[in-house]
């Protein structure tokens, strides 16, 4: 029988231990406790909530004790949280954001017995793992949808950072589908900068943009809602956002980070995951396209699905295949 106990609430720490059985990795070492650090909140209906769901799936699948801390945004906060987790005997710490790569890289040598994991970055060490989404492809297929459905030949992407591969992918996908389209690309330089994102959105629709791809975390919900209310299309980000924007959401680029974390723990237990940088995407089914809107033709969605299957087999996007 599992028991969940709230042992400690200090500042924004929430400790959720379970009386668990033990799991082992390939070296015979017990992995009993996993912790997660989240930049903002688990209640954002987007990235934070999805990471938390992954932690709960680890809890259920492997009967491990799990711990999490919200609102961790600075090196000092990371240092404090990691030390507290270490004192609790946590053996794996997941940083649920690309920003944790740099934070973990600065302190991983001081905690050689802890395995650090984070997403979407270039830092690695013997006990530091980067799990990267191959998001160039998801941006490309989202771009194809936008290129197909625009009536004004103006589409927009509101991204958080210039380094996001889905930005390039979206641009290339739009033009692959329709070379006459103007692609407006804007950045807010923060995953949760809702106010600036909405400013970019308002400017875009004033210029007759009729499809928006909000490639950021918390603000994607607001953009999808606004697009629905303004009678234009959007493409959801991270989650299936049709429940928010109904059929105005043409599809969503869904990142199953919950499945990715579960997969990482499985690989750790089997001794198959070491320090390094790893990439996952459509082939591993940690990225999928969400449900298609009824406004998309069946012939187009069938064609798109065929291209996705071809990409999964070859690793090449449509414009990369020599005819």
C-alpha positions as MATLAB code, in Angstrom:
seq = 'XXXXXXXXXXXXXXXXXXXXXXXXXXXXXXXXXXXXXXXXXXXXXXXXXXXXXXXXXXXXXXXXXXXXXXXXXXXXXXXXXXXXXXXXXXXXXXXXXXXXXXXXXXXXXXXXXXXXXXXXXXXXXXXXXXXXXXXXXXXXXXXXXXXXXXXXXXXXXXXXXXXXXXXXXXXXXXXXXXXXXXXXXXXXXXXXXXXXXXXXXXXXXXXXXXXXXXXXXXXXXXXXXXXXXXXXXXXXXXXXXXXXXXXXXXXXXXXXXXXXXXXXXXXXXXXXXXXXXXXXXXXXXXXXXXXXXXXXXXXXXXXXXXXXXXXXXXXXXXXXXXX';
ca = [
       0.000    0.000    0.000;
       1.392    3.372   -0.988;
       1.240    6.304    1.348;
       1.800    9.913    0.381;
       2.892   12.162    3.207;
       3.510   15.907    3.190;
       6.587   16.029    5.382;
       7.804   19.554    4.942;
       6.661   22.869    3.491;
       9.291   25.587    3.726;
       9.158   28.567    1.367;
       8.096   26.869   -1.863;
       9.374   23.351   -1.113;
       6.905   20.497   -1.250;
       8.211   17.070   -0.314;
       6.187   14.079   -1.458;
       7.691   10.806   -0.236;
       6.181    7.358   -0.770;
       6.883    4.248    1.256;
       8.400    2.383   -1.642;
      10.053   -0.775   -2.753;
      13.533   -0.453   -4.219;
      14.640   -0.320   -7.848;
      18.217   -0.943   -8.966;
      20.411    0.223  -11.781;
      22.874   -1.950  -13.670;
      25.538   -1.427  -10.994;
      23.294   -2.805   -8.292;
      22.773    0.613   -6.725;
      19.336    1.386   -5.388;
      17.424    4.267   -6.966;
      14.725    5.096   -4.482;
      14.288    8.884   -4.625;
      13.860   11.304   -7.537;
      13.546   15.076   -7.248;
      12.394   17.738   -9.698;
      13.075   21.484   -9.858;
      10.508   23.625  -11.694;
      11.129   27.238  -12.722;
       7.597   28.479  -12.197;
       4.492   26.508  -11.255;
       2.956   23.092  -11.776;
      -0.431   24.763  -12.345;
       0.290   26.526  -15.667;
      -1.667   24.116  -17.943;
       1.501   23.841  -20.010;
       5.172   23.056  -19.420;
       5.239   23.041  -15.617;
       2.168   20.878  -15.216;
       3.460   18.429  -17.784;
       6.785   18.017  -16.006;
       4.998   17.409  -12.723;
       2.823   14.793  -14.407;
       5.998   13.032  -15.527;
       7.257   13.001  -11.950;
       4.020   11.414  -10.779;
       4.307    8.797  -13.523;
       7.784    7.931  -12.234;
       6.270    7.635   -8.782;
       3.542    5.283   -9.983;
       5.611    3.200  -12.411;
       8.612    2.574  -10.170;
       7.138    3.082   -6.710;
       9.824    5.650   -5.858;
       9.810    8.544   -3.443;
       9.464   11.794   -5.397;
      10.122   15.389   -4.399;
       9.605   18.675   -6.177;
      10.235   22.348   -5.711;
       8.541   25.188   -7.609;
       9.755   28.716   -8.332;
      13.435   27.791   -8.712;
      14.951   30.427  -11.012;
      18.424   31.388   -9.758;
      21.717   29.658   -9.050;
      21.320   30.309   -5.337;
      17.858   28.758   -5.295;
      19.172   25.741   -7.194;
      22.070   25.356   -4.759;
      19.720   25.410   -1.785;
      17.266   22.974   -3.350;
      19.974   20.510   -4.420;
      21.508   20.510   -0.941;
      18.097   19.884    0.617;
      17.402   17.064   -1.827;
      20.840   15.579   -1.145;
      20.087   15.609    2.584;
      16.911   13.670    1.834;
      18.909   11.037   -0.053;
      17.661   11.988   -3.515;
      19.728   10.177   -6.151;
      18.316   11.690   -9.362;
      17.448   15.377   -9.775;
      15.537   16.541  -12.852;
      15.725   20.212  -13.814;
      12.570   20.881  -15.789;
      13.977   23.566  -18.102;
      16.957   24.300  -20.322;
      18.150   26.894  -17.801;
      19.041   24.175  -15.315;
      21.845   22.951  -17.573;
      24.124   25.825  -16.651;
      23.052   25.742  -12.998;
      23.691   21.998  -12.694;
      26.978   22.224  -14.568;
      28.335   24.582  -11.908;
      27.620   22.245   -9.013;
      27.496   18.672  -10.350;
      31.121   17.970   -9.375;
      30.222   18.603   -5.728;
      27.546   15.896   -5.846;
      29.140   12.955   -7.709;
      26.553   10.507   -6.319;
      23.610   12.427   -7.752;
      22.562   12.041  -11.381;
      21.454   15.410  -12.793;
      19.053   15.516  -15.757;
      17.646   18.514  -17.602;
      16.086   19.276  -20.998;
      17.222   21.083  -24.134;
      20.798   22.148  -23.613;
      24.447   21.552  -24.395;
      25.967   20.932  -20.948;
      27.007   17.419  -19.932;
      29.329   15.615  -17.530;
      29.717   12.150  -16.057;
      26.665   12.778  -13.877;
      24.936   15.410  -16.038;
      22.525   14.411  -18.810;
      20.829   16.669  -21.344;
      17.626   15.300  -22.885;
      16.915   17.259  -26.046;
      13.741   17.412  -28.072;
      14.356   17.366  -31.808;
      11.992   20.284  -32.221;
      13.174   21.386  -35.674;
      10.902   18.731  -37.166;
       7.826   19.632  -35.135;
       8.249   23.258  -36.151;
       8.533   22.192  -39.794;
       5.280   20.237  -39.800;
       3.514   23.031  -37.902;
       4.788   25.391  -40.592;
       3.344   23.208  -43.312;
      -0.071   23.432  -41.647;
       0.209   27.220  -41.425;
       1.336   27.501  -45.030;
      -1.590   25.383  -46.158;
      -4.315   27.220  -44.236;
      -3.368   30.898  -44.433;
      -5.693   33.022  -46.582;
      -3.805   36.295  -46.162;
      -0.361   34.777  -46.817;
       0.766   36.163  -43.474;
       1.573   33.862  -40.551;
       3.430   34.492  -37.301;
       5.476   32.678  -34.691;
       5.988   34.169  -31.231;
       8.946   32.362  -29.702;
      10.771   32.724  -26.427;
      14.366   32.538  -27.686;
      16.243   32.731  -30.984;
      17.957   29.394  -30.371;
      14.704   27.400  -30.455;
      15.029   24.962  -33.399;
      11.275   25.029  -33.963;
      11.564   28.641  -35.166;
      13.773   27.672  -38.121;
      11.655   24.583  -38.670;
       8.431   26.601  -38.782;
       9.874   29.074  -41.268;
      11.137   26.312  -43.539;
       7.887   24.352  -43.292;
       5.752   27.344  -44.197;
       7.795   28.101  -47.300;
       7.975   24.437  -48.293;
       4.184   24.376  -48.353;
       3.625   27.868  -49.754;
       6.526   30.010  -50.928;
       4.312   33.112  -51.176;
       3.753   33.399  -47.419;
       5.326   36.114  -45.255;
       6.500   34.689  -41.915;
       6.629   37.182  -39.035;
       9.044   35.993  -36.321;
       9.048   37.694  -32.911;
      10.769   36.880  -29.603;
       9.946   37.651  -25.974;
      13.195   36.332  -24.385;
      11.426   34.573  -21.536;
       9.357   31.405  -21.499;
       6.557   33.114  -19.599;
       6.570   36.720  -20.895;
       2.827   36.940  -21.487;
       2.498   40.733  -21.797;
       5.102   41.142  -24.543;
       3.788   38.059  -26.333;
       0.312   39.594  -26.431;
       1.781   42.860  -27.743;
       3.410   40.971  -30.601;
       0.151   39.131  -31.204;
      -1.877   42.350  -31.432;
       0.592   43.829  -33.909;
       0.506   40.675  -36.004;
      -3.271   40.591  -36.330;
      -3.292   44.306  -37.152;
      -1.133   43.345  -40.150;
      -3.632   40.677  -41.277;
      -1.734   37.699  -39.894;
      -4.290   34.893  -39.755;
      -2.336   32.006  -38.172;
      -0.220   32.247  -34.991;
       2.181   29.703  -33.509;
       2.957   30.700  -29.886;
       6.173   28.746  -29.270;
       6.490   29.482  -25.560;
       5.217   28.110  -22.289;
       2.663   29.978  -20.193;
       1.818   32.585  -22.823;
       0.758   29.999  -25.416;
      -2.531   29.559  -23.560;
      -3.343   33.285  -23.729;
      -2.438   33.495  -27.433;
      -4.562   30.461  -28.315;
      -7.523   31.926  -26.417;
      -7.079   35.313  -28.093;
      -6.837   33.755  -31.552;
     -10.082   31.875  -30.994;
     -11.852   35.034  -29.818;
     -10.488   37.027  -32.772;
     -11.585   34.452  -35.314;
      -8.144   33.392  -36.554;
      -6.252   30.112  -36.377;
      -3.480   29.049  -34.021;
      -1.178   26.062  -33.594;
      -0.814   24.783  -30.048;
       2.493   24.323  -28.261;
       3.751   21.646  -25.792;
       0.222   20.348  -25.065;
      -2.799   19.580  -27.192;
      -4.459   22.981  -26.941;
      -7.701   22.225  -28.749;
      -9.456   21.968  -25.367;
      -8.557   25.673  -24.966;
      -9.043   26.986  -28.506;
     -11.428   24.382  -29.916;
     -11.304   23.940  -33.713;
      -9.469   27.251  -34.183;
      -6.403   25.259  -33.098;
      -5.371   23.613  -36.361;
      -3.134   21.139  -34.534;
      -0.553   21.222  -31.734;
       3.117   20.319  -31.525;
       3.003   18.107  -28.454;
       6.171   17.479  -26.457;
       5.643   14.476  -24.204;
       8.219   15.483  -21.633;
       6.432   13.284  -19.103;
       7.172   10.232  -21.282;
      10.736   11.461  -21.803;
      11.435   11.553  -18.061;
       9.887    8.134  -17.572;
      12.070    6.790  -20.390;
      15.175    8.367  -18.830;
      14.534    6.709  -15.474;
      13.961    3.375  -17.196;
      17.277    3.716  -19.032;
      19.080    4.680  -15.807;
      17.726    1.599  -14.059;
      18.964   -0.560  -16.925;
      22.374    1.115  -16.919;
      21.837    2.371  -20.482;
      21.939    6.119  -19.828;
      25.219    7.828  -18.961;
      26.314   11.433  -18.789;
      25.951   13.070  -22.178;
      23.648   14.817  -24.641;
      20.778   12.883  -26.171;
      18.158   13.753  -28.795;
      14.630   12.394  -29.026;
      11.652   13.199  -31.199;
       8.977   11.735  -33.456;
      10.753    8.400  -33.797;
      10.688    7.808  -30.046;
       7.134    9.223  -29.886;
       8.084   11.884  -27.354;
       6.967   14.434  -29.966;
       3.660   14.043  -31.808;
       1.214   16.232  -33.653;
      -1.980   16.878  -31.744;
      -5.485   16.288  -33.108;
      -6.190   18.017  -36.399;
      -8.901   20.624  -36.692;
     -12.007   19.824  -38.706;
     -11.010   22.801  -40.875;
      -8.083   20.823  -42.311;
      -8.899   18.585  -45.244;
      -8.501   14.846  -44.822;
      -6.334   14.677  -47.911;
      -3.879   17.186  -46.429;
      -3.688   15.519  -43.005;
      -3.178   12.123  -44.679;
      -0.333   13.625  -46.707;
       1.177   15.238  -43.614;
       1.013   11.974  -41.666;
       2.746   10.190  -44.544;
       5.559   12.749  -44.471;
       5.905   12.339  -40.701;
       6.170    8.565  -41.060;
       8.768    9.015  -43.793;
      10.713   11.357  -41.535;
      10.614    8.815  -38.702;
      12.112    6.210  -41.043;
      14.742    8.344  -42.779;
      15.492   11.187  -40.364;
      15.065   13.575  -43.292;
      12.479   16.329  -43.565;
      10.650   16.676  -46.897;
      12.817   19.520  -48.184;
      15.969   17.561  -47.320;
      15.095   14.600  -49.534;
      16.681   14.677  -52.967;
      14.104   14.190  -55.656;
];
